[in-house]
């Protein structure tokens, strides 16, 4: 398994190879990270408040085992029957399944991911969840999603955009595929305090863990504004504690991404923030 320090300029390749290997292996043995240390046990995610027991009862085991999110965007997107939803970085499809249940038979959910084995697993998930007819998948980079302008009512994303080196390009795509008046519901990771530059560099060398590609919260929301989004509404903001950071920083699992040094983790405790927010594309655009 490749675990060497990444070279500047290739974070996407590292992300792709690690998440693809994880999906190919069905989550890896004892996979940790955002989903917790016993991802096969629905109670862990329930205890961490990501998904309710009722939601988890709708999710096939493969989607849950491979889930690597830091929130539940379909749960706070206020999805309505008949709406069209796009999930940016859908992974093995946990949020696609949940969104499909909310938009119902008249709606549609499209999952986008650049990792072929995640897309395969997501197709398996929607088939097992009996929502294949209202879901579709695209193997694509989020910087260039092959969907028409104004396609979607809602773009959701769960712990993905921190992994993208060009966050502005990704949010420009989200803006483009949304209808005027459309909305975003996003869970992501940002920096909420000053990080020592050397520690930051070491996290960047571990880019696939959902901490290395994170940026400062102010800069993150400036990007949204620059792209044209308004009505930003923070739904929740949770500074990660040591154990959560340890799990998060070796996403998609320690056999794919080496754990950072304990001292580095301790130095950023409380400064790495899990955020959940909604934002809107103006109706007049
Ligand atoms: C941390 S996982 C989260 C997956 C899923 N949203 C969930 O909650 O389980 C990140 C996912 O984003 C995908 N991803 C990261 N960067 C991407 C990009 N630039 N384009 C498309 N997919 C990307 C990865 O392949 C991976 O499946």
GROMACS .gro file of N, CA, C and O in nm, residues 149-243:
model
  380
  149UNK      N    1  -2.610   2.305  -1.735
  149UNK     CA    2  -2.633   2.423  -1.650
  149UNK      C    3  -2.776   2.414  -1.594
  149UNK      O    4  -2.868   2.372  -1.665
  150UNK      N    5  -2.793   2.456  -1.471
  150UNK     CA    6  -2.928   2.466  -1.413
  150UNK      C    7  -2.998   2.332  -1.400
  150UNK      O    8  -3.121   2.324  -1.404
  151UNK      N    9  -2.923   2.225  -1.380
  151UNK     CA   10  -2.979   2.089  -1.375
  151UNK      C   11  -3.048   2.059  -1.241
  151UNK      O   12  -3.149   1.990  -1.237
  152UNK      N   13  -2.992   2.110  -1.132
  152UNK     CA   14  -3.031   2.059  -0.999
  152UNK      C   15  -3.099   2.164  -0.911
  152UNK      O   16  -3.072   2.283  -0.919
  153UNK      N   17  -3.186   2.114  -0.824
  153UNK     CA   18  -3.244   2.200  -0.720
  153UNK      C   19  -3.146   2.213  -0.603
  153UNK      O   20  -3.143   2.317  -0.536
  154UNK      N   21  -3.072   2.103  -0.577
  154UNK     CA   22  -2.987   2.100  -0.458
  154UNK      C   23  -2.856   2.028  -0.490
  154UNK      O   24  -2.856   1.924  -0.556
  155UNK      N   25  -2.744   2.083  -0.443
  155UNK     CA   26  -2.617   2.010  -0.442
  155UNK      C   27  -2.582   1.982  -0.297
  155UNK      O   28  -2.580   2.074  -0.213
  156UNK      N   29  -2.559   1.853  -0.267
  156UNK     CA   30  -2.513   1.814  -0.134
  156UNK      C   31  -2.370   1.764  -0.144
  156UNK      O   32  -2.326   1.725  -0.253
  157UNK      N   33  -2.297   1.765  -0.034
  157UNK     CA   34  -2.162   1.709  -0.034
  157UNK      C   35  -2.122   1.682   0.110
  157UNK      O   36  -2.154   1.760   0.200
  158UNK      N   37  -2.052   1.570   0.131
  158UNK     CA   38  -2.023   1.525   0.267
  158UNK      C   39  -1.875   1.489   0.282
  158UNK      O   40  -1.832   1.381   0.241
  159UNK      N   41  -1.799   1.584   0.335
  159UNK     CA   42  -1.657   1.561   0.369
  159UNK      C   43  -1.572   1.536   0.245
  159UNK      O   44  -1.491   1.443   0.242
  160UNK      N   45  -1.590   1.618   0.143
  160UNK     CA   46  -1.525   1.596   0.014
  160UNK      C   47  -1.444   1.719  -0.028
  160UNK      O   48  -1.329   1.706  -0.073
  161UNK      N   49  -1.501   1.837  -0.012
  161UNK     CA   50  -1.439   1.955  -0.076
  161UNK      C   51  -1.308   1.990  -0.007
  161UNK      O   52  -1.217   2.043  -0.070
  162UNK      N   53  -1.293   1.949   0.121
  162UNK     CA   54  -1.161   1.966   0.185
  162UNK      C   55  -1.053   1.889   0.109
  162UNK      O   56  -0.935   1.925   0.115
  163UNK      N   57  -1.092   1.783   0.039
  163UNK     CA   58  -0.993   1.701  -0.032
  163UNK      C   59  -0.957   1.760  -0.169
  163UNK      O   60  -0.864   1.712  -0.234
  164UNK      N   61  -1.032   1.858  -0.213
  164UNK     CA   62  -1.014   1.912  -0.349
  164UNK      C   63  -0.915   2.028  -0.346
  164UNK      O   64  -0.938   2.127  -0.275
  165UNK      N   65  -0.806   2.019  -0.423
  165UNK     CA   66  -0.706   2.127  -0.419
  165UNK      C   67  -0.762   2.260  -0.469
  165UNK      O   68  -0.727   2.364  -0.416
  166UNK      N   69  -0.851   2.257  -0.570
  166UNK     CA   70  -0.906   2.383  -0.624
  166UNK      C   71  -1.054   2.394  -0.582
  166UNK      O   72  -1.145   2.359  -0.657
  167UNK      N   73  -1.074   2.444  -0.460
  167UNK     CA   74  -1.210   2.450  -0.405
  167UNK      C   75  -1.297   2.547  -0.484
  167UNK      O   76  -1.417   2.527  -0.500
  168UNK      N   77  -1.235   2.653  -0.536
  168UNK     CA   78  -1.313   2.751  -0.612
  168UNK      C   79  -1.369   2.686  -0.739
  168UNK      O   80  -1.485   2.708  -0.775
  169UNK      N   81  -1.287   2.605  -0.807
  169UNK     CA   82  -1.335   2.539  -0.929
  169UNK      C   83  -1.452   2.445  -0.897
  169UNK      O   84  -1.549   2.437  -0.974
  170UNK      N   85  -1.445   2.378  -0.784
  170UNK     CA   86  -1.554   2.286  -0.746
  170UNK      C   87  -1.682   2.365  -0.715
  170UNK      O   88  -1.791   2.330  -0.762
  171UNK      N   89  -1.668   2.474  -0.641
  171UNK     CA   90  -1.789   2.552  -0.610
  171UNK      C   91  -1.843   2.624  -0.734
  171UNK      O   92  -1.963   2.646  -0.745
  172UNK      N   93  -1.755   2.658  -0.829
  172UNK     CA   94  -1.806   2.716  -0.955
  172UNK      C   95  -1.893   2.613  -1.028
  172UNK      O   96  -1.997   2.646  -1.084
  173UNK      N   97  -1.849   2.485  -1.025
  173UNK     CA   98  -1.929   2.379  -1.089
  173UNK      C   99  -2.062   2.361  -1.016
  173UNK      O  100  -2.166   2.343  -1.081
  174UNK      N  101  -2.059   2.364  -0.884
  174UNK     CA  102  -2.184   2.349  -0.808
  174UNK      C  103  -2.280   2.463  -0.845
  174UNK      O  104  -2.399   2.441  -0.867
  175UNK      N  105  -2.226   2.584  -0.855
  175UNK     CA  106  -2.308   2.701  -0.889
  175UNK      C  107  -2.368   2.683  -1.029
  175UNK      O  108  -2.486   2.709  -1.052
  176UNK      N  109  -2.285   2.635  -1.121
  176UNK     CA  110  -2.330   2.618  -1.261
  176UNK      C  111  -2.442   2.514  -1.272
  176UNK      O  112  -2.541   2.535  -1.342
  177UNK      N  113  -2.427   2.400  -1.202
  177UNK     CA  114  -2.528   2.294  -1.218
  177UNK      C  115  -2.657   2.323  -1.142
  177UNK      O  116  -2.758   2.259  -1.167
  178UNK      N  117  -2.653   2.420  -1.050
  178UNK     CA  118  -2.776   2.453  -0.977
  178UNK      C  119  -2.867   2.544  -1.060
  178UNK      O  120  -2.820   2.632  -1.134
  179UNK      N  121  -2.997   2.524  -1.042
  179UNK     CA  122  -3.094   2.618  -1.101
  179UNK      C  123  -3.085   2.751  -1.027
  179UNK      O  124  -3.047   2.751  -0.909
  180UNK      N  125  -3.127   2.861  -1.088
  180UNK     CA  126  -3.141   2.985  -1.010
  180UNK      C  127  -3.235   2.957  -0.893
  180UNK      O  128  -3.338   2.891  -0.909
  181UNK      N  129  -3.198   3.003  -0.776
  181UNK     CA  130  -3.278   2.974  -0.656
  181UNK      C  131  -3.245   2.839  -0.593
  181UNK      O  132  -3.304   2.802  -0.491
  182UNK      N  133  -3.152   2.765  -0.655
  182UNK     CA  134  -3.112   2.634  -0.601
  182UNK      C  135  -3.027   2.651  -0.476
  182UNK      O  136  -2.987   2.763  -0.440
  183UNK      N  137  -2.999   2.540  -0.409
  183UNK     CA  138  -2.928   2.553  -0.280
  183UNK      C  139  -2.822   2.445  -0.260
  183UNK      O  140  -2.827   2.339  -0.321
  184UNK      N  141  -2.730   2.479  -0.171
  184UNK     CA  142  -2.623   2.388  -0.128
  184UNK      C  143  -2.654   2.340   0.014
  184UNK      O  144  -2.702   2.419   0.097
  185UNK      N  145  -2.619   2.213   0.045
  185UNK     CA  146  -2.616   2.165   0.184
  185UNK      C  147  -2.488   2.084   0.197
  185UNK      O  148  -2.472   1.979   0.134
  186UNK      N  149  -2.395   2.136   0.279
  186UNK     CA  150  -2.258   2.084   0.278
  186UNK      C  151  -2.211   2.052   0.420
  186UNK      O  152  -2.229   2.131   0.512
  187UNK      N  153  -2.144   1.936   0.432
  187UNK     CA  154  -2.066   1.904   0.552
  187UNK      C  155  -1.921   1.903   0.508
  187UNK      O  156  -1.888   1.840   0.406
  188UNK      N  157  -1.834   1.969   0.584
  188UNK     CA  158  -1.695   1.973   0.541
  188UNK      C  159  -1.604   2.000   0.661
  188UNK      O  160  -1.652   2.017   0.774
  189UNK      N  161  -1.475   2.004   0.634
  189UNK     CA  162  -1.375   2.030   0.738
  189UNK      C  163  -1.299   2.158   0.702
  189UNK      O  164  -1.256   2.174   0.587
  190UNK      N  165  -1.285   2.248   0.800
  190UNK     CA  166  -1.210   2.373   0.780
  190UNK      C  167  -1.118   2.396   0.900
  190UNK      O  168  -1.134   2.333   1.004
  191UNK      N  169  -1.025   2.489   0.882
  191UNK     CA  170  -0.942   2.531   0.995
  191UNK      C  171  -1.009   2.651   1.062
  191UNK      O  172  -1.037   2.751   0.997
  192UNK      N  173  -1.027   2.639   1.194
  192UNK     CA  174  -1.090   2.748   1.268
  192UNK      C  175  -0.991   2.821   1.358
  192UNK      O  176  -1.032   2.900   1.443
  193UNK      N  177  -0.863   2.795   1.342
  193UNK     CA  178  -0.761   2.862   1.423
  193UNK      C  179  -0.628   2.853   1.351
  193UNK      O  180  -0.618   2.785   1.248
  194UNK      N  181  -0.529   2.923   1.405
  194UNK     CA  182  -0.399   2.927   1.337
  194UNK      C  183  -0.326   2.794   1.353
  194UNK      O  184  -0.315   2.741   1.464
  195UNK      N  185  -0.277   2.740   1.241
  195UNK     CA  186  -0.206   2.612   1.243
  195UNK      C  187  -0.059   2.642   1.214
  195UNK      O  188  -0.029   2.714   1.118
  196UNK      N  189   0.030   2.586   1.293
  196UNK     CA  190   0.173   2.603   1.269
  196UNK      C  191   0.206   2.559   1.124
  196UNK      O  192   0.164   2.451   1.081
  197UNK      N  193   0.279   2.644   1.048
  197UNK     CA  194   0.302   2.612   0.906
  197UNK      C  195   0.369   2.476   0.883
  197UNK      O  196   0.339   2.407   0.786
  198UNK      N  197   0.458   2.436   0.976
  198UNK     CA  198   0.524   2.306   0.956
  198UNK      C  199   0.428   2.189   0.981
  198UNK      O  200   0.432   2.088   0.911
  199UNK      N  201   0.342   2.208   1.080
  199UNK     CA  202   0.242   2.103   1.107
  199UNK      C  203   0.149   2.093   0.986
  199UNK      O  204   0.115   1.985   0.939
  200UNK      N  205   0.114   2.210   0.935
  200UNK     CA  206   0.024   2.215   0.820
  200UNK      C  207   0.085   2.141   0.701
  200UNK      O  208   0.019   2.065   0.630
  201UNK      N  209   0.214   2.163   0.680
  201UNK     CA  210   0.284   2.095   0.571
  201UNK      C  211   0.281   1.943   0.589
  201UNK      O  212   0.261   1.869   0.495
  202UNK      N  213   0.299   1.902   0.714
  202UNK     CA  214   0.297   1.756   0.739
  202UNK      C  215   0.156   1.701   0.715
  202UNK      O  216   0.140   1.592   0.662
  203UNK      N  217   0.052   1.775   0.753
  203UNK     CA  218  -0.084   1.729   0.724
  203UNK      C  219  -0.107   1.723   0.572
  203UNK      O  220  -0.171   1.634   0.522
  204UNK      N  221  -0.051   1.824   0.503
  204UNK     CA  222  -0.070   1.825   0.357
  204UNK      C  223  -0.006   1.703   0.293
  204UNK      O  224  -0.052   1.652   0.191
  205UNK      N  225   0.103   1.655   0.354
  205UNK     CA  226   0.168   1.535   0.301
  205UNK      C  227   0.077   1.413   0.317
  205UNK      O  228   0.097   1.311   0.253
  206UNK      N  229  -0.024   1.428   0.402
  206UNK     CA  230  -0.122   1.322   0.426
  206UNK      C  231  -0.257   1.365   0.367
  206UNK      O  232  -0.360   1.348   0.431
  207UNK      N  233  -0.255   1.423   0.250
  207UNK     CA  234  -0.370   1.495   0.195
  207UNK      C  235  -0.501   1.415   0.199
  207UNK      O  236  -0.608   1.469   0.220
  208UNK      N  237  -0.492   1.283   0.179
  208UNK     CA  238  -0.615   1.203   0.170
  208UNK      C  239  -0.692   1.201   0.303
  208UNK      O  240  -0.814   1.183   0.304
  209UNK      N  241  -0.623   1.217   0.416
  209UNK     CA  242  -0.692   1.232   0.544
  209UNK      C  243  -0.763   1.366   0.536
  209UNK      O  244  -0.712   1.460   0.476
  210UNK      N  245  -0.881   1.378   0.593
  210UNK     CA  246  -0.962   1.497   0.565
  210UNK      C  247  -0.916   1.619   0.643
  210UNK      O  248  -0.999   1.702   0.683
  211UNK      N  249  -0.788   1.633   0.668
  211UNK     CA  250  -0.735   1.749   0.740
  211UNK      C  251  -0.632   1.823   0.653
  211UNK      O  252  -0.627   1.946   0.653
  212UNK      N  253  -0.554   1.747   0.573
  212UNK     CA  254  -0.444   1.806   0.496
  212UNK      C  255  -0.487   1.908   0.392
  212UNK      O  256  -0.415   2.004   0.366
  213UNK      N  257  -0.604   1.890   0.333
  213UNK     CA  258  -0.647   1.982   0.228
  213UNK      C  259  -0.739   2.091   0.279
  213UNK      O  260  -0.789   2.172   0.200
  214UNK      N  261  -0.761   2.093   0.411
  214UNK     CA  262  -0.852   2.194   0.467
  214UNK      C  263  -0.791   2.334   0.457
  214UNK      O  264  -0.669   2.349   0.453
  215UNK      N  265  -0.879   2.434   0.452
  215UNK     CA  266  -0.834   2.574   0.451
  215UNK      C  267  -0.908   2.650   0.562
  215UNK      O  268  -1.003   2.599   0.620
  216UNK      N  269  -0.864   2.774   0.585
  216UNK     CA  270  -0.926   2.854   0.690
  216UNK      C  271  -1.073   2.882   0.657
  216UNK      O  272  -1.108   2.908   0.541
  217UNK      N  273  -1.153   2.881   0.763
  217UNK     CA  274  -1.297   2.902   0.749
  217UNK      C  275  -1.330   3.031   0.673
  217UNK      O  276  -1.415   3.034   0.584
  218UNK      N  277  -1.259   3.141   0.707
  218UNK     CA  278  -1.288   3.270   0.643
  218UNK      C  279  -1.265   3.263   0.493
  218UNK      O  280  -1.345   3.314   0.414
  219UNK      N  281  -1.154   3.198   0.457
  219UNK     CA  282  -1.120   3.187   0.314
  219UNK      C  283  -1.224   3.099   0.243
  219UNK      O  284  -1.264   3.126   0.130
  220UNK      N  285  -1.264   2.994   0.312
  220UNK     CA  286  -1.363   2.900   0.255
  220UNK      C  287  -1.492   2.975   0.219
  220UNK      O  288  -1.543   2.965   0.107
  221UNK      N  289  -1.542   3.055   0.316
  221UNK     CA  290  -1.669   3.124   0.290
  221UNK      C  291  -1.651   3.240   0.192
  221UNK      O  292  -1.746   3.278   0.123
  222UNK      N  293  -1.530   3.295   0.184
  222UNK     CA  294  -1.501   3.398   0.083
  222UNK      C  295  -1.513   3.337  -0.058
  222UNK      O  296  -1.566   3.399  -0.151
  223UNK      N  297  -1.464   3.213  -0.072
  223UNK     CA  298  -1.473   3.143  -0.202
  223UNK      C  299  -1.620   3.129  -0.243
  223UNK      O  300  -1.658   3.158  -0.357
  224UNK      N  301  -1.703   3.087  -0.147
  224UNK     CA  302  -1.846   3.071  -0.179
  224UNK      C  303  -1.905   3.203  -0.228
  224UNK      O  304  -1.979   3.207  -0.327
  225UNK      N  305  -1.870   3.310  -0.158
  225UNK     CA  306  -1.922   3.442  -0.194
  225UNK      C  307  -1.869   3.485  -0.331
  225UNK      O  308  -1.945   3.534  -0.414
  226UNK      N  309  -1.739   3.463  -0.356
  226UNK     CA  310  -1.679   3.502  -0.485
  226UNK      C  311  -1.747   3.430  -0.602
  226UNK      O  312  -1.762   3.484  -0.711
  227UNK      N  313  -1.785   3.305  -0.578
  227UNK     CA  314  -1.847   3.225  -0.684
  227UNK      C  315  -1.991   3.271  -0.709
  227UNK      O  316  -2.045   3.250  -0.818
  228UNK      N  317  -2.053   3.335  -0.609
  228UNK     CA  318  -2.187   3.388  -0.630
  228UNK      C  319  -2.291   3.341  -0.530
  228UNK      O  320  -2.406   3.383  -0.534
  229UNK      N  321  -2.253   3.247  -0.440
  229UNK     CA  322  -2.350   3.199  -0.342
  229UNK      C  323  -2.381   3.305  -0.236
  229UNK      O  324  -2.295   3.386  -0.200
  230UNK      N  325  -2.503   3.304  -0.189
  230UNK     CA  326  -2.544   3.394  -0.081
  230UNK      C  327  -2.618   3.315   0.026
  230UNK      O  328  -2.621   3.192   0.023
  231UNK      N  329  -2.680   3.387   0.116
  231UNK     CA  330  -2.764   3.327   0.223
  231UNK      C  331  -2.694   3.212   0.293
  231UNK      O  332  -2.755   3.106   0.315
  232UNK      N  333  -2.566   3.232   0.326
  232UNK     CA  334  -2.494   3.124   0.396
  232UNK      C  335  -2.550   3.112   0.537
  232UNK      O  336  -2.563   3.211   0.610
  233UNK      N  337  -2.585   2.991   0.574
  233UNK     CA  338  -2.648   2.966   0.704
  233UNK      C  339  -2.575   2.847   0.768
  233UNK      O  340  -2.580   2.735   0.715
  234UNK      N  341  -2.504   2.874   0.877
  234UNK     CA  342  -2.431   2.766   0.945
  234UNK      C  343  -2.531   2.683   1.024
  234UNK      O  344  -2.606   2.736   1.108
  235UNK      N  345  -2.532   2.554   0.998
  235UNK     CA  346  -2.625   2.464   1.066
  235UNK      C  347  -2.560   2.410   1.195
  235UNK      O  348  -2.626   2.396   1.297
  236UNK      N  349  -2.431   2.380   1.187
  236UNK     CA  350  -2.357   2.330   1.305
  236UNK      C  351  -2.209   2.352   1.281
  236UNK      O  352  -2.161   2.357   1.166
  237UNK      N  353  -2.137   2.364   1.392
  237UNK     CA  354  -1.993   2.392   1.386
  237UNK      C  355  -1.932   2.320   1.504
  237UNK      O  356  -1.961   2.354   1.619
  238UNK      N  357  -1.849   2.218   1.476
  238UNK     CA  358  -1.797   2.136   1.585
  238UNK      C  359  -1.644   2.124   1.577
  238UNK      O  360  -1.591   2.059   1.486
  239UNK      N  361  -1.569   2.190   1.669
  239UNK     CA  362  -1.424   2.172   1.671
  239UNK      C  363  -1.390   2.028   1.711
  239UNK      O  364  -1.440   1.978   1.811
  240UNK      N  365  -1.308   1.962   1.630
  240UNK     CA  366  -1.280   1.820   1.653
  240UNK      C  367  -1.187   1.800   1.771
  240UNK      O  368  -1.088   1.871   1.788
  241UNK      N  369  -1.220   1.701   1.853
  241UNK     CA  370  -1.137   1.664   1.967
  241UNK      C  371  -1.035   1.558   1.923
  241UNK      O  372  -1.045   1.504   1.813
  242UNK      N  373  -0.938   1.533   2.012
  242UNK     CA  374  -0.824   1.450   1.974
  242UNK      C  375  -0.861   1.317   1.904
  242UNK      O  376  -0.810   1.285   1.798
  243UNK      N  377  -0.953   1.242   1.964
  243UNK     CA  378  -0.987   1.110   1.907
  243UNK      C  379  -1.051   1.126   1.769
  243UNK      O  380  -1.020   1.053   1.676
   0.00000   0.00000   0.00000
